[in-house]
Amino acid sequence: MSIDFTFGGRLKVPLIVSPMFLVSNPPLALACCSRGVMGSFPAHSTRNRDVFANWLEDMERGLAEMEAPAPFAVNLVVHPTNERYPGDLELCIQHRVPVILTSKGAPDDVFKRIHDYGGVAFHDIASARHAEKAAEAGADALIAVCAGAGGHTGTINPFALLNEVRQVTDKPIILAGGMSTGQDILAAQAMGASACYFGTRFIATRECLSDDATRDMMVAATAKDIFFSAALDGAPANWLRPSLIQEGLDPDEIAAYTPGQRVQNQAARARYSKIKSAGQGVGMIESVESAADLCDRIIDEYNRSKRAFANNLLRTTA
Ligand SMILES: Cc1cc2nc3c(=O)[nH]c(=O)nc-3n(C[C@H](O)[C@H](O)[C@H](O)COP(=O)(O)O)c2cc1C
């Protein structure tokens, strides 16, 4: 299946505001969809299936009030260890969620079941091997999570990862990690990506679930405040250093851990509610603003960058 990344002209820019645990919610996703950007949230941010059903209904009601909104997406952890996965998938099928963002594993029939109701599935990958497996299983596009991304991150440079993925599959690629501006989207397209995934850039928006202290911490932070470690929850992730220190953890001590060693104390157990994750693009968050305004600005930057780039090419090519 080939994917039209304008989704019938409803995306004004090839951008997905990516799912962020305990950050993304229907108000954030709706604000993005209203401006022509794909919004999303993780199913596992909801306490239980009833709340997840409510969120899907909120999306349907909100989108019905808009003229030609962008489609939305839901993130499902499609791993056998996620007990909620089969029921959450059923609910997505019932609600015919247009785009499913699958992560962590790929059971054989998940992509077929999504295709059967007319949905499309984009799968998270962080290596060429992951890409190969997801492509074989039937994912429609691959989300290449590169070094510097917020949340559970990849570790490979974007140029290196895209080039390696291209050696194993020609599936469309959605680039993720460290991007913040319309110009970044154009750059990703020049590298051969079909679309981009921005998470961190939207953590401090008014609509999302972040609290004011987190928003302020994000505004103050720069790339130097991002701490990479697998010792917090077992998977390589990028964390906001000031939030670790605030919870009594010493990043320098954790950095000296041996591979496989995990933070064991009380503060670590509260990790996702108190310790904050963000990617290296955090330095581009300069204020708390509405997601709708942010989307408008990114679309404007993208269009201006395209014109400037085209003019520049005309001047510099024979
Ligand atoms: C606070 C936070 C929570 C995240 N939670 C999830 C999640 O639940 N599911 C998921 O697929 N990705 C999650 N991610 C990763 C993002 O979807 C995306 O890959 C990443 O934000 C892209 O990199 P960027 O933050 O540099 O833009 C999370 C990222 C952040 C910053």
XYZ file of C-alpha atoms and ligand atoms in Angstrom:
349
model
C 0.000 0.000 0.000
C 1.450 3.416 -0.837
C 0.682 6.192 1.633
C -0.424 9.674 0.636
C 1.266 11.732 3.343
C -1.077 14.671 2.720
C -3.985 12.349 3.647
C -6.100 13.711 0.806
C -4.851 17.274 1.330
C -5.881 17.321 5.005
C -2.291 17.570 6.312
C -0.867 21.029 5.620
C 2.586 19.823 6.518
C 3.936 16.249 6.706
C 4.017 16.290 10.509
C 2.742 14.001 13.247
C 2.755 15.397 16.778
C 3.922 12.192 18.368
C 2.349 10.279 21.263
C 3.800 11.162 24.673
C 2.898 9.195 27.792
C 1.204 11.418 30.407
C 1.578 14.426 28.090
C -0.580 13.913 24.962
C -4.355 13.956 25.303
C -7.427 14.652 23.131
C -7.274 18.489 23.562
C -3.674 18.497 22.250
C -4.498 16.095 19.404
C -7.620 18.073 18.443
C -5.730 21.387 18.439
C -3.171 19.876 16.030
C -5.797 18.265 13.776
C -7.683 21.570 13.590
C -4.589 23.240 12.070
C -3.761 20.526 9.534
C -1.209 18.566 11.590
C -1.753 14.953 12.700
C -2.303 14.769 16.469
C -1.947 11.606 18.524
C -1.894 10.069 22.003
C -0.871 6.742 23.545
C -3.693 4.393 24.594
C -1.636 3.584 27.712
C -1.890 7.187 28.958
C -5.462 6.366 29.929
C -6.115 4.699 33.303
C -8.323 1.982 31.869
C -10.298 0.989 28.792
C -13.355 3.073 29.732
C -11.232 6.212 29.849
C -9.631 5.216 26.536
C -13.132 4.834 25.023
C -14.019 8.304 26.356
C -10.909 9.773 24.737
C -11.833 8.217 21.379
C -15.352 9.626 21.697
C -13.901 13.072 22.563
C -11.840 12.875 19.370
C -14.843 11.908 17.240
C -17.011 14.717 18.706
C -14.235 17.315 18.376
C -13.326 16.375 14.804
C -17.001 16.374 13.753
C -17.137 20.089 14.608
C -14.186 20.929 12.342
C -14.023 21.516 8.631
C -11.587 19.108 6.930
C -9.470 18.305 10.011
C -6.271 16.301 9.773
C -6.639 12.636 10.787
C -5.522 11.556 14.246
C -3.451 8.622 15.441
C -3.333 6.352 18.488
C -0.180 4.696 19.843
C -0.492 1.038 20.829
C 2.273 -0.934 22.503
C 1.841 -4.133 20.489
C 3.887 -6.365 22.738
C 2.617 -9.562 24.394
C 3.650 -8.137 27.793
C 1.115 -5.308 27.394
C -2.027 -6.893 28.838
C -4.232 -4.098 27.536
C -3.113 -4.475 23.936
C -5.789 -6.902 22.570
C -8.711 -4.947 24.097
C -7.262 -1.563 23.133
C -6.804 -2.783 19.561
C -10.454 -3.946 19.496
C -11.546 -0.474 20.547
C -9.417 1.147 17.816
C -11.017 -1.200 15.295
C -14.538 -0.347 16.527
C -13.760 3.379 16.288
C -11.920 2.971 12.994
C -8.963 5.030 14.223
C -7.386 6.277 10.976
C -3.722 5.805 11.950
C -2.218 3.414 14.508
C 1.316 4.055 15.742
C 2.618 0.694 16.858
C 5.616 0.259 19.102
C 7.727 -2.431 20.795
C 7.209 -5.664 18.866
C 4.922 -6.559 15.997
C 2.625 -9.567 16.428
C 1.908 -11.177 13.096
C -1.695 -10.173 12.569
C -1.714 -6.628 13.946
C -1.072 -4.887 10.632
C -3.599 -7.067 8.785
C -6.282 -6.292 11.370
C -5.608 -2.562 11.021
C -5.712 -2.771 7.220
C -8.960 -4.780 7.320
C -10.936 -1.827 8.699
C -9.153 0.682 6.430
C -6.606 1.980 8.938
C -2.901 2.456 8.362
C -0.071 1.463 10.687
C 3.257 3.194 11.253
C 5.764 1.249 13.351
C 8.595 2.565 15.587
C 12.076 1.329 14.677
C 15.557 2.229 15.915
C 17.731 -0.002 13.702
C 17.820 -1.532 10.227
C 16.994 -4.927 11.772
C 13.820 -3.542 13.393
C 12.945 -1.923 10.061
C 13.351 -5.176 8.180
C 11.107 -7.057 10.607
C 8.386 -4.370 10.629
C 8.425 -4.140 6.829
C 8.074 -7.926 6.510
C 5.200 -7.932 9.025
C 3.314 -5.387 6.884
C 3.767 -1.957 8.515
C 2.822 0.846 6.091
C 5.631 3.164 7.162
C 8.537 3.111 9.593
C 9.062 5.694 12.311
C 12.845 5.991 12.505
C 13.562 7.038 16.093
C 17.060 8.497 16.075
C 19.537 9.624 18.729
C 18.405 12.680 20.674
C 14.687 11.822 20.686
C 12.498 12.312 23.748
C 11.153 9.283 25.611
C 12.607 5.874 24.751
C 15.099 6.967 22.171
C 17.116 5.511 19.348
C 20.876 5.794 19.537
C 21.825 6.120 15.854
C 22.502 9.358 13.980
C 19.613 10.164 11.572
C 21.757 10.090 8.397
C 23.289 6.754 9.361
C 19.933 5.217 10.346
C 18.084 6.374 7.221
C 20.862 5.130 4.966
C 20.914 1.717 6.667
C 17.109 1.410 6.591
C 17.174 2.216 2.863
C 19.465 -0.779 2.351
C 16.783 -3.156 3.674
C 13.422 -1.665 2.657
C 11.801 1.023 0.532
C 8.905 1.587 2.970
C 8.209 5.276 3.644
C 10.138 6.686 6.602
C 8.889 9.094 9.248
C 11.892 10.724 10.896
C 11.910 11.246 14.688
C 14.332 12.841 17.107
C 15.411 16.381 17.921
C 13.415 18.243 15.272
C 11.453 21.386 16.086
C 10.922 23.688 13.099
C 9.354 23.804 9.640
C 12.846 23.978 8.208
C 13.679 20.714 10.005
C 10.758 19.030 8.201
C 12.067 20.209 4.843
C 15.546 18.939 5.758
C 14.087 15.528 6.659
C 12.337 15.407 3.284
C 15.617 16.253 1.564
C 17.116 13.221 3.370
C 14.388 11.036 1.894
C 11.895 10.975 4.783
C 8.209 11.241 3.920
C 7.123 12.900 7.162
C 8.336 13.924 10.622
C 7.449 13.160 14.211
C 7.763 16.000 16.775
C 7.294 15.216 20.459
C 9.394 17.396 22.743
C 8.496 20.587 20.849
C 4.893 20.180 22.079
C 5.516 19.239 25.771
C 5.045 22.794 27.018
C 1.867 23.569 25.065
C -1.201 24.713 27.005
C -3.517 21.916 25.833
C -1.453 18.924 26.973
C -1.335 17.191 30.359
C 1.996 18.713 31.496
C 1.779 20.711 34.717
C 3.013 24.300 34.959
C 6.244 23.353 36.764
C 7.116 20.930 33.937
C 6.325 23.536 31.303
C 8.608 26.051 33.057
C 11.373 23.447 33.333
C 11.091 22.755 29.592
C 11.253 26.478 28.732
C 14.425 26.865 30.820
C 16.177 23.739 29.457
C 18.648 23.372 26.602
C 20.184 20.309 24.939
C 22.886 20.208 27.638
C 20.178 19.389 30.220
C 19.254 16.125 28.497
C 20.601 13.025 30.217
C 20.722 9.723 28.318
C 20.431 6.512 30.340
C 18.869 3.053 30.314
C 19.213 2.838 34.105
C 15.886 4.479 34.925
C 13.432 2.030 33.384
C 15.606 -0.440 31.511
C 15.290 1.091 28.024
C 17.596 3.749 26.555
C 15.826 7.059 27.154
C 16.478 10.787 27.347
C 15.633 12.492 30.643
C 15.504 16.069 31.796
C 18.478 16.372 34.164
C 16.916 19.061 36.458
C 13.891 16.797 37.052
C 16.174 13.938 38.176
C 18.068 16.207 40.543
C 14.793 17.514 41.929
C 13.787 13.938 42.764
C 17.050 13.264 44.589
C 18.828 11.364 41.818
C 22.410 12.148 40.840
C 22.855 11.913 37.036
C 26.647 11.779 37.347
C 26.403 8.768 39.668
C 23.912 7.038 37.336
C 26.197 7.725 34.345
C 28.878 5.603 36.042
C 26.589 2.555 36.432
C 27.638 -0.675 34.748
C 25.502 -1.768 31.736
C 22.253 -3.360 32.938
C 22.410 -1.724 36.387
C 19.139 0.007 37.319
C 18.228 2.829 39.661
C 16.495 1.129 42.573
C 15.433 3.806 44.988
C 12.037 5.254 45.729
C 12.423 8.240 43.432
C 13.038 5.982 40.459
C 9.751 4.198 41.019
C 7.946 7.512 40.645
C 9.836 8.050 37.408
C 7.124 8.866 34.919
C 5.063 11.068 37.198
C 7.917 13.095 38.664
C 10.977 12.531 36.507
C 10.508 14.135 33.102
C 11.644 12.987 29.712
C 12.531 15.292 26.829
C 14.678 15.165 23.716
C 17.674 17.237 22.672
C 15.415 19.663 20.776
C 14.170 21.046 24.126
C 16.203 24.240 23.631
C 13.699 25.368 20.985
C 10.903 25.666 23.578
C 10.994 29.354 24.398
C 7.562 29.884 25.904
C 4.318 28.200 26.866
C 1.888 28.634 23.990
C -1.138 27.003 22.414
C -0.536 23.987 20.198
C -2.725 25.578 17.507
C -0.446 28.655 17.342
C 2.631 26.445 17.340
C 1.256 24.365 14.439
C 0.465 27.533 12.468
C 4.018 28.780 12.996
C 5.591 25.474 11.958
C 3.446 25.408 8.782
C 4.484 28.986 7.996
C 8.184 28.167 8.619
C 7.864 25.109 6.391
C 6.338 27.070 3.502
C 8.871 29.895 3.794
C 11.755 27.407 4.008
C 10.547 25.645 0.859
C 10.501 28.913 -1.082
C 13.895 30.012 0.251
C 15.413 26.597 -0.480
C 14.014 26.510 -4.031
C 15.343 30.031 -4.714
C 18.705 29.102 -3.279
C 18.883 25.975 -5.449
C 18.019 27.990 -8.562
C 20.816 30.471 -7.765
C 23.404 27.816 -7.011
C 22.769 25.223 -9.738
C 23.901 25.658 -13.310
C 7.564 12.730 27.618
C 7.584 11.777 26.458
C 6.795 10.648 26.497
C 6.793 9.758 25.409
N 5.941 8.691 25.439
C 5.823 7.907 24.335
C 4.845 6.876 24.278
O 4.081 6.662 25.209
N 4.767 6.135 23.144
C 5.598 6.346 22.067
O 5.478 5.653 21.063
N 6.536 7.314 22.102
C 6.648 8.097 23.197
N 7.570 9.115 23.215
C 8.450 9.293 22.044
C 7.784 10.185 21.007
O 6.611 9.601 20.496
C 8.735 10.506 19.851
O 9.350 9.358 19.351
C 9.809 11.498 20.279
O 9.257 12.479 21.121
C 10.435 12.179 19.066
O 11.566 12.886 19.433
P 11.539 14.424 19.940
O 10.959 14.377 21.315
O 12.975 14.794 19.944
O 10.703 15.225 19.002
C 7.615 10.009 24.287
C 8.402 11.152 24.265
C 8.390 12.045 25.327
C 9.226 13.293 25.262
